[in-house]
Short mmCIF file of C-alpha atoms and ligand atoms in Angstrom, two decimals:
data_model
loop_
_atom_site.label_atom_id
_atom_site.label_comp_id
_atom_site.label_asym_id
_atom_site.label_seq_id
_atom_site.Cartn_x
_atom_site.Cartn_y
_atom_site.Cartn_z
CA UNK A 1 -3.41 -61.05 -17.36
CA UNK A 2 -5.81 -62.25 -14.62
CA UNK A 3 -6.62 -65.95 -14.34
CA UNK A 4 -9.61 -66.75 -16.59
CA UNK A 5 -12.97 -67.58 -15.01
CA UNK A 6 -13.61 -71.33 -15.34
CA UNK A 7 -17.06 -71.96 -16.80
CA UNK A 8 -19.17 -75.02 -17.55
CA UNK A 9 -21.92 -74.76 -20.16
CA UNK A 10 -24.99 -76.84 -19.34
CA UNK A 11 -27.19 -77.50 -22.36
CA UNK A 12 -24.16 -77.17 -24.62
CA UNK A 13 -25.53 -79.02 -27.64
CA UNK A 14 -28.62 -76.80 -27.86
CA UNK A 15 -29.24 -73.63 -29.87
CA UNK A 16 -28.16 -71.39 -26.99
CA UNK A 17 -25.36 -73.73 -25.90
CA UNK A 18 -23.76 -73.59 -29.33
CA UNK A 19 -23.90 -69.77 -29.40
CA UNK A 20 -22.36 -69.68 -25.90
CA UNK A 21 -19.50 -71.98 -26.88
CA UNK A 22 -18.72 -70.01 -30.04
CA UNK A 23 -18.75 -66.62 -28.29
CA UNK A 24 -16.87 -67.84 -25.19
CA UNK A 25 -13.99 -68.67 -27.53
CA UNK A 26 -13.69 -64.94 -28.31
CA UNK A 27 -13.29 -63.98 -24.63
CA UNK A 28 -9.86 -64.41 -23.04
CA UNK A 29 -11.31 -63.81 -19.55
CA UNK A 30 -13.36 -67.04 -19.88
CA UNK A 31 -12.18 -70.64 -20.06
CA UNK A 32 -14.82 -73.27 -20.81
CA UNK A 33 -13.74 -76.35 -18.82
CA UNK A 34 -16.75 -78.55 -19.67
CA UNK A 35 -19.69 -78.69 -22.09
CA UNK A 36 -22.60 -80.73 -20.71
CA UNK A 37 -25.44 -82.08 -22.87
CA UNK A 38 -27.97 -84.88 -22.54
CA UNK A 39 -25.81 -87.06 -24.80
CA UNK A 40 -22.28 -86.64 -26.18
CA UNK A 41 -20.88 -87.89 -29.50
CA UNK A 42 -17.18 -87.13 -28.79
CA UNK A 43 -15.03 -86.65 -25.65
CA UNK A 44 -13.47 -83.34 -26.80
CA UNK A 45 -14.79 -80.83 -29.36
CA UNK A 46 -12.70 -77.77 -30.34
CA UNK A 47 -10.56 -78.31 -27.24
CA UNK A 48 -13.55 -78.37 -24.84
CA UNK A 49 -14.14 -81.58 -22.79
CA UNK A 50 -17.69 -82.95 -23.34
CA UNK A 51 -19.79 -84.56 -20.59
CA UNK A 52 -23.15 -86.32 -20.72
CA UNK A 53 -25.70 -85.15 -18.14
CA UNK A 54 -25.22 -88.48 -16.28
CA UNK A 55 -21.54 -87.48 -15.81
CA UNK A 56 -22.25 -83.99 -14.44
CA UNK A 57 -20.81 -84.87 -11.00
CA UNK A 58 -17.43 -85.58 -12.64
CA UNK A 59 -16.82 -82.24 -14.39
CA UNK A 60 -13.54 -80.46 -13.49
CA UNK A 61 -13.41 -77.61 -10.92
CA UNK A 62 -15.30 -74.53 -12.15
CA UNK A 63 -16.17 -71.03 -10.94
CA UNK A 64 -19.57 -70.59 -12.65
CA UNK A 65 -22.08 -72.66 -14.61
CA UNK A 66 -24.12 -71.18 -17.46
CA UNK A 67 -27.34 -73.14 -17.86
CA UNK A 68 -29.58 -72.92 -20.93
CA UNK A 69 -31.21 -76.34 -20.88
CA UNK A 70 -34.67 -77.57 -19.96
CA UNK A 71 -36.57 -77.59 -16.64
CA UNK A 72 -36.03 -81.37 -16.27
CA UNK A 73 -32.27 -80.79 -16.33
CA UNK A 74 -32.23 -77.80 -13.97
CA UNK A 75 -32.23 -79.57 -10.56
CA UNK A 76 -29.00 -81.41 -11.38
CA UNK A 77 -27.04 -78.30 -12.38
CA UNK A 78 -28.29 -76.38 -9.34
CA UNK A 79 -27.24 -79.23 -7.01
CA UNK A 80 -23.80 -79.42 -8.66
CA UNK A 81 -23.23 -75.67 -8.25
CA UNK A 82 -24.24 -75.93 -4.58
CA UNK A 83 -21.93 -78.85 -3.86
CA UNK A 84 -19.02 -77.16 -5.69
CA UNK A 85 -19.77 -73.72 -4.16
CA UNK A 86 -19.85 -72.26 -7.72
CA UNK A 87 -22.00 -69.48 -9.19
CA UNK A 88 -25.00 -70.26 -11.39
CA UNK A 89 -26.24 -68.16 -14.31
CA UNK A 90 -29.42 -69.66 -15.75
CA UNK A 91 -31.67 -68.65 -18.62
CA UNK A 92 -33.75 -71.84 -18.62
CA UNK A 93 -37.43 -70.95 -18.82
CA UNK A 94 -40.51 -72.88 -17.73
CA UNK A 95 -39.15 -73.64 -14.22
CA UNK A 96 -41.79 -74.89 -11.76
CA UNK A 97 -42.68 -72.99 -8.58
CA UNK A 98 -40.73 -75.52 -6.50
CA UNK A 99 -37.67 -75.12 -8.72
CA UNK A 100 -37.87 -71.35 -8.26
CA UNK A 101 -38.04 -71.89 -4.49
CA UNK A 102 -34.96 -74.13 -4.63
CA UNK A 103 -33.15 -71.39 -6.53
CA UNK A 104 -34.03 -68.86 -3.78
CA UNK A 105 -32.80 -71.35 -1.14
CA UNK A 106 -29.53 -71.95 -3.03
CA UNK A 107 -28.88 -68.20 -3.02
CA UNK A 108 -28.06 -68.44 0.70
CA UNK A 109 -25.05 -70.59 -0.27
CA UNK A 110 -23.93 -69.50 -3.76
CA UNK A 111 -24.34 -66.48 -6.08
CA UNK A 112 -27.21 -67.07 -8.53
CA UNK A 113 -28.70 -65.14 -11.41
CA UNK A 114 -31.75 -66.33 -13.28
CA UNK A 115 -33.18 -64.17 -16.05
CA UNK A 116 -35.93 -64.86 -18.56
CA UNK A 117 -34.06 -62.71 -21.04
CA UNK A 118 -30.39 -61.72 -21.21
CA UNK A 119 -30.75 -58.93 -23.81
CA UNK A 120 -30.25 -55.25 -23.00
CA UNK A 121 -33.23 -54.33 -25.22
CA UNK A 122 -35.67 -56.38 -23.16
CA UNK A 123 -34.31 -54.90 -19.92
CA UNK A 124 -35.18 -51.43 -21.29
CA UNK A 125 -38.55 -52.63 -22.67
CA UNK A 126 -39.45 -53.98 -19.24
CA UNK A 127 -38.89 -50.55 -17.75
CA UNK A 128 -40.96 -48.86 -20.49
CA UNK A 129 -43.84 -51.31 -19.97
CA UNK A 130 -44.04 -50.57 -16.26
CA UNK A 131 -44.06 -46.83 -16.90
CA UNK A 132 -46.67 -47.12 -19.67
CA UNK A 133 -48.91 -49.28 -17.51
CA UNK A 134 -48.72 -46.77 -14.65
CA UNK A 135 -49.65 -43.91 -17.02
CA UNK A 136 -52.50 -45.78 -18.80
CA UNK A 137 -54.83 -46.78 -16.01
CA UNK A 138 -57.86 -48.73 -17.23
CA UNK A 139 -56.41 -49.53 -20.70
CA UNK A 140 -56.39 -53.12 -21.98
CA UNK A 141 -52.93 -54.68 -21.84
CA UNK A 142 -52.07 -57.65 -24.09
CA UNK A 143 -48.73 -59.39 -24.54
CA UNK A 144 -48.23 -61.35 -27.77
CA UNK A 145 -45.07 -63.46 -28.03
CA UNK A 146 -43.80 -65.36 -31.10
CA UNK A 147 -41.08 -68.03 -31.14
CA UNK A 148 -39.73 -70.89 -33.28
CA UNK A 149 -41.71 -74.13 -33.43
CA UNK A 150 -39.30 -76.01 -31.11
CA UNK A 151 -39.93 -73.81 -28.09
CA UNK A 152 -41.65 -75.87 -25.40
CA UNK A 153 -42.96 -73.42 -22.78
CA UNK A 154 -45.77 -70.91 -23.40
CA UNK A 155 -46.18 -68.07 -22.61
CA UNK A 156 -42.44 -67.45 -22.85
CA UNK A 157 -40.46 -66.57 -19.73
CA UNK A 158 -39.87 -63.12 -21.21
CA UNK A 159 -43.61 -62.58 -21.77
CA UNK A 160 -44.27 -63.47 -18.12
CA UNK A 161 -41.49 -61.14 -16.95
CA UNK A 162 -42.93 -58.30 -19.08
CA UNK A 163 -46.36 -59.14 -17.62
CA UNK A 164 -44.93 -58.79 -14.11
CA UNK A 165 -43.65 -55.32 -15.09
CA UNK A 166 -47.11 -54.39 -16.41
CA UNK A 167 -48.67 -55.61 -13.16
CA UNK A 168 -46.27 -53.49 -11.11
CA UNK A 169 -47.59 -50.53 -13.13
CA UNK A 170 -51.18 -51.52 -12.27
CA UNK A 171 -52.25 -53.31 -15.51
CA UNK A 172 -53.81 -56.78 -15.77
CA UNK A 173 -52.05 -58.31 -18.81
CA UNK A 174 -53.43 -61.11 -21.00
CA UNK A 175 -51.16 -63.41 -23.02
CA UNK A 176 -51.13 -64.92 -26.50
CA UNK A 177 -48.42 -67.20 -27.94
CA UNK A 178 -47.50 -68.01 -31.54
CA UNK A 179 -45.12 -70.82 -32.56
CA UNK A 180 -43.96 -70.51 -36.17
CA UNK A 181 -40.88 -71.19 -38.31
CA UNK A 182 -37.50 -70.15 -36.92
CA UNK A 183 -38.50 -66.93 -35.08
CA UNK A 184 -35.77 -66.23 -32.49
CA UNK A 185 -38.13 -64.22 -30.25
CA UNK A 186 -40.62 -61.37 -30.60
CA UNK A 187 -42.58 -59.66 -27.81
CA UNK A 188 -45.35 -57.16 -28.43
CA UNK A 189 -46.90 -55.35 -25.48
CA UNK A 190 -50.07 -53.56 -26.56
CA UNK A 191 -52.02 -51.00 -24.55
CA UNK A 192 -55.46 -50.27 -26.06
CA UNK A 193 -58.30 -47.92 -25.21
CA UNK A 194 -61.26 -46.43 -27.10
CA UNK A 195 -59.90 -44.85 -30.28
CA UNK A 196 -56.19 -45.30 -29.58
CA UNK A 197 -53.48 -47.92 -29.09
CA UNK A 198 -49.81 -48.07 -28.11
CA UNK A 199 -47.54 -50.93 -29.20
CA UNK A 200 -44.12 -51.61 -27.68
CA UNK A 201 -42.19 -54.31 -29.56
CA UNK A 202 -38.88 -56.10 -29.14
CA UNK A 203 -37.54 -58.35 -31.91
CA UNK A 204 -34.54 -60.59 -31.36
CA UNK A 205 -33.03 -61.59 -34.69
CA UNK A 206 -30.00 -63.42 -33.31
CA UNK A 207 -29.37 -65.62 -30.22
CA UNK A 208 -25.94 -64.06 -29.76
CA UNK A 209 -27.50 -61.19 -27.78
CA UNK A 210 -28.62 -63.63 -25.05
CA UNK A 211 -25.35 -65.56 -25.11
CA UNK A 212 -23.23 -62.38 -24.77
CA UNK A 213 -25.36 -61.21 -21.82
CA UNK A 214 -25.02 -64.58 -20.07
CA UNK A 215 -21.24 -64.79 -20.62
CA UNK A 216 -20.81 -61.27 -19.32
CA UNK A 217 -22.96 -62.06 -16.27
CA UNK A 218 -21.04 -65.29 -15.51
CA UNK A 219 -17.66 -63.56 -15.66
CA UNK A 220 -18.98 -60.92 -13.22
CA UNK A 221 -20.84 -63.30 -10.91
CA UNK A 222 -18.04 -65.81 -10.24
CA UNK A 223 -16.44 -65.29 -6.85
CA UNK A 224 -19.19 -62.99 -5.51
CA UNK A 225 -20.90 -63.44 -2.15
CA UNK A 226 -23.93 -65.78 -2.07
CA UNK A 227 -27.18 -64.08 -3.06
CA UNK A 228 -29.71 -63.56 -5.81
CA UNK A 229 -28.39 -61.12 -8.40
CA UNK A 230 -30.20 -59.30 -11.21
CA UNK A 231 -28.80 -58.70 -14.68
CA UNK A 232 -28.75 -54.96 -14.06
CA UNK A 233 -26.50 -55.52 -10.97
CA UNK A 234 -23.82 -56.94 -13.27
CA UNK A 235 -24.06 -54.60 -16.28
CA UNK A 236 -21.42 -51.97 -16.97
P1 NAD B 1 -32.47 -76.61 -27.10
O1 NAD B 1 -33.61 -77.57 -27.06
O2 NAD B 1 -31.85 -76.27 -28.41
O3 NAD B 1 -31.28 -77.16 -26.15
C1 NAD B 1 -31.54 -77.77 -24.90
C2 NAD B 1 -30.23 -78.30 -24.31
O4 NAD B 1 -30.52 -78.92 -23.04
C3 NAD B 1 -29.52 -79.38 -25.17
O5 NAD B 1 -28.11 -79.17 -25.09
C4 NAD B 1 -29.86 -80.68 -24.45
O6 NAD B 1 -28.84 -81.68 -24.59
C5 NAD B 1 -29.91 -80.21 -23.01
N1 NAD B 1 -30.70 -81.13 -22.17
C6 NAD B 1 -31.96 -81.58 -22.39
N2 NAD B 1 -32.33 -82.44 -21.42
C7 NAD B 1 -31.27 -82.51 -20.60
C8 NAD B 1 -31.01 -83.24 -19.42
N3 NAD B 1 -31.93 -84.05 -18.87
N4 NAD B 1 -29.81 -83.06 -18.81
C9 NAD B 1 -28.86 -82.22 -19.33
N5 NAD B 1 -29.06 -81.50 -20.46
C10 NAD B 1 -30.24 -81.66 -21.07
O7 NAD B 1 -32.99 -75.29 -26.36
P2 NAD B 1 -32.50 -73.76 -26.55
O8 NAD B 1 -33.27 -73.10 -27.63
O9 NAD B 1 -31.01 -73.71 -26.56
O10 NAD B 1 -33.05 -73.12 -25.19
C11 NAD B 1 -32.64 -73.63 -23.93
C12 NAD B 1 -33.39 -72.91 -22.82
O11 NAD B 1 -33.01 -71.53 -22.80
C13 NAD B 1 -34.92 -72.92 -22.98
O12 NAD B 1 -35.49 -73.02 -21.67
C14 NAD B 1 -35.21 -71.55 -23.58
O13 NAD B 1 -36.52 -71.10 -23.32
C15 NAD B 1 -34.18 -70.72 -22.86
N6 NAD B 1 -33.79 -69.45 -23.48
C16 NAD B 1 -33.58 -68.42 -22.64
C17 NAD B 1 -33.13 -67.20 -23.13
C18 NAD B 1 -32.84 -66.10 -22.14
O14 NAD B 1 -32.34 -65.01 -22.54
N7 NAD B 1 -33.10 -66.31 -20.85
C19 NAD B 1 -32.90 -67.04 -24.50
C20 NAD B 1 -33.10 -68.13 -25.35
C21 NAD B 1 -33.54 -69.34 -24.82
#
């Protein structure tokens, strides 16, 4: 068997971090060498060494980091990947314009993949939205996203990415955000004209879809040449 890809999970104590840790355990091609969270309660959990964010510089050697944290934690994980010459897969949303620029700059040194959404369904929806927008010139385009009450950024990163697809098709999307209960993530893209309406909807009912996509991407990204990769480059 090939040597497993050594991964650190940044944001490990969070909703996504916990899904990543659970699903990584089912993949022999991945070895989680560190779980990094803002605070840690124990040094080792289920065989995985735990590190507080203040200890990020001391994590063992790794091939790729998977980051699902918060924008305020992003700079540190990016800097660590650069200094260790390791790949970065990030799904953290709400990054500032300067953080996005830093990510582009880092791509000259390490392989990076940032995606607002790691599900296959949203990748297909994005394509459909661009095609619908191109075919429905002059129609109103509205994107309504719903998430759990703990989500901080609005509109969601996925809504903005779908909006970019609509713009590529020539539409001028408007956004609305709902925060309610424990909704994992819903995105409705509506095209409306006089007397008719088209609705394209994606509903995520389980975070595992994002975690599986990110684990797959990390195992494929490690060891690649520096550059900015897209999810679709690593599928298959
Ligand atoms: P969460 O609040 O449950 O978890 C956040 C994690 O970040 C925790 O482990 C916390 O300890 C850690 N953290 C916070 N501040 C930190 C710091 N200063 N240093 C180090 N770690 C720190 O959030 P979540 O629901 O797991 O979502 C995490 C991120 O992933 C959000 O930005 C969310 O929008 C995004 N997300 C993306 C996708 C996708 O497919 N791209 C899917 C779901 C969620």
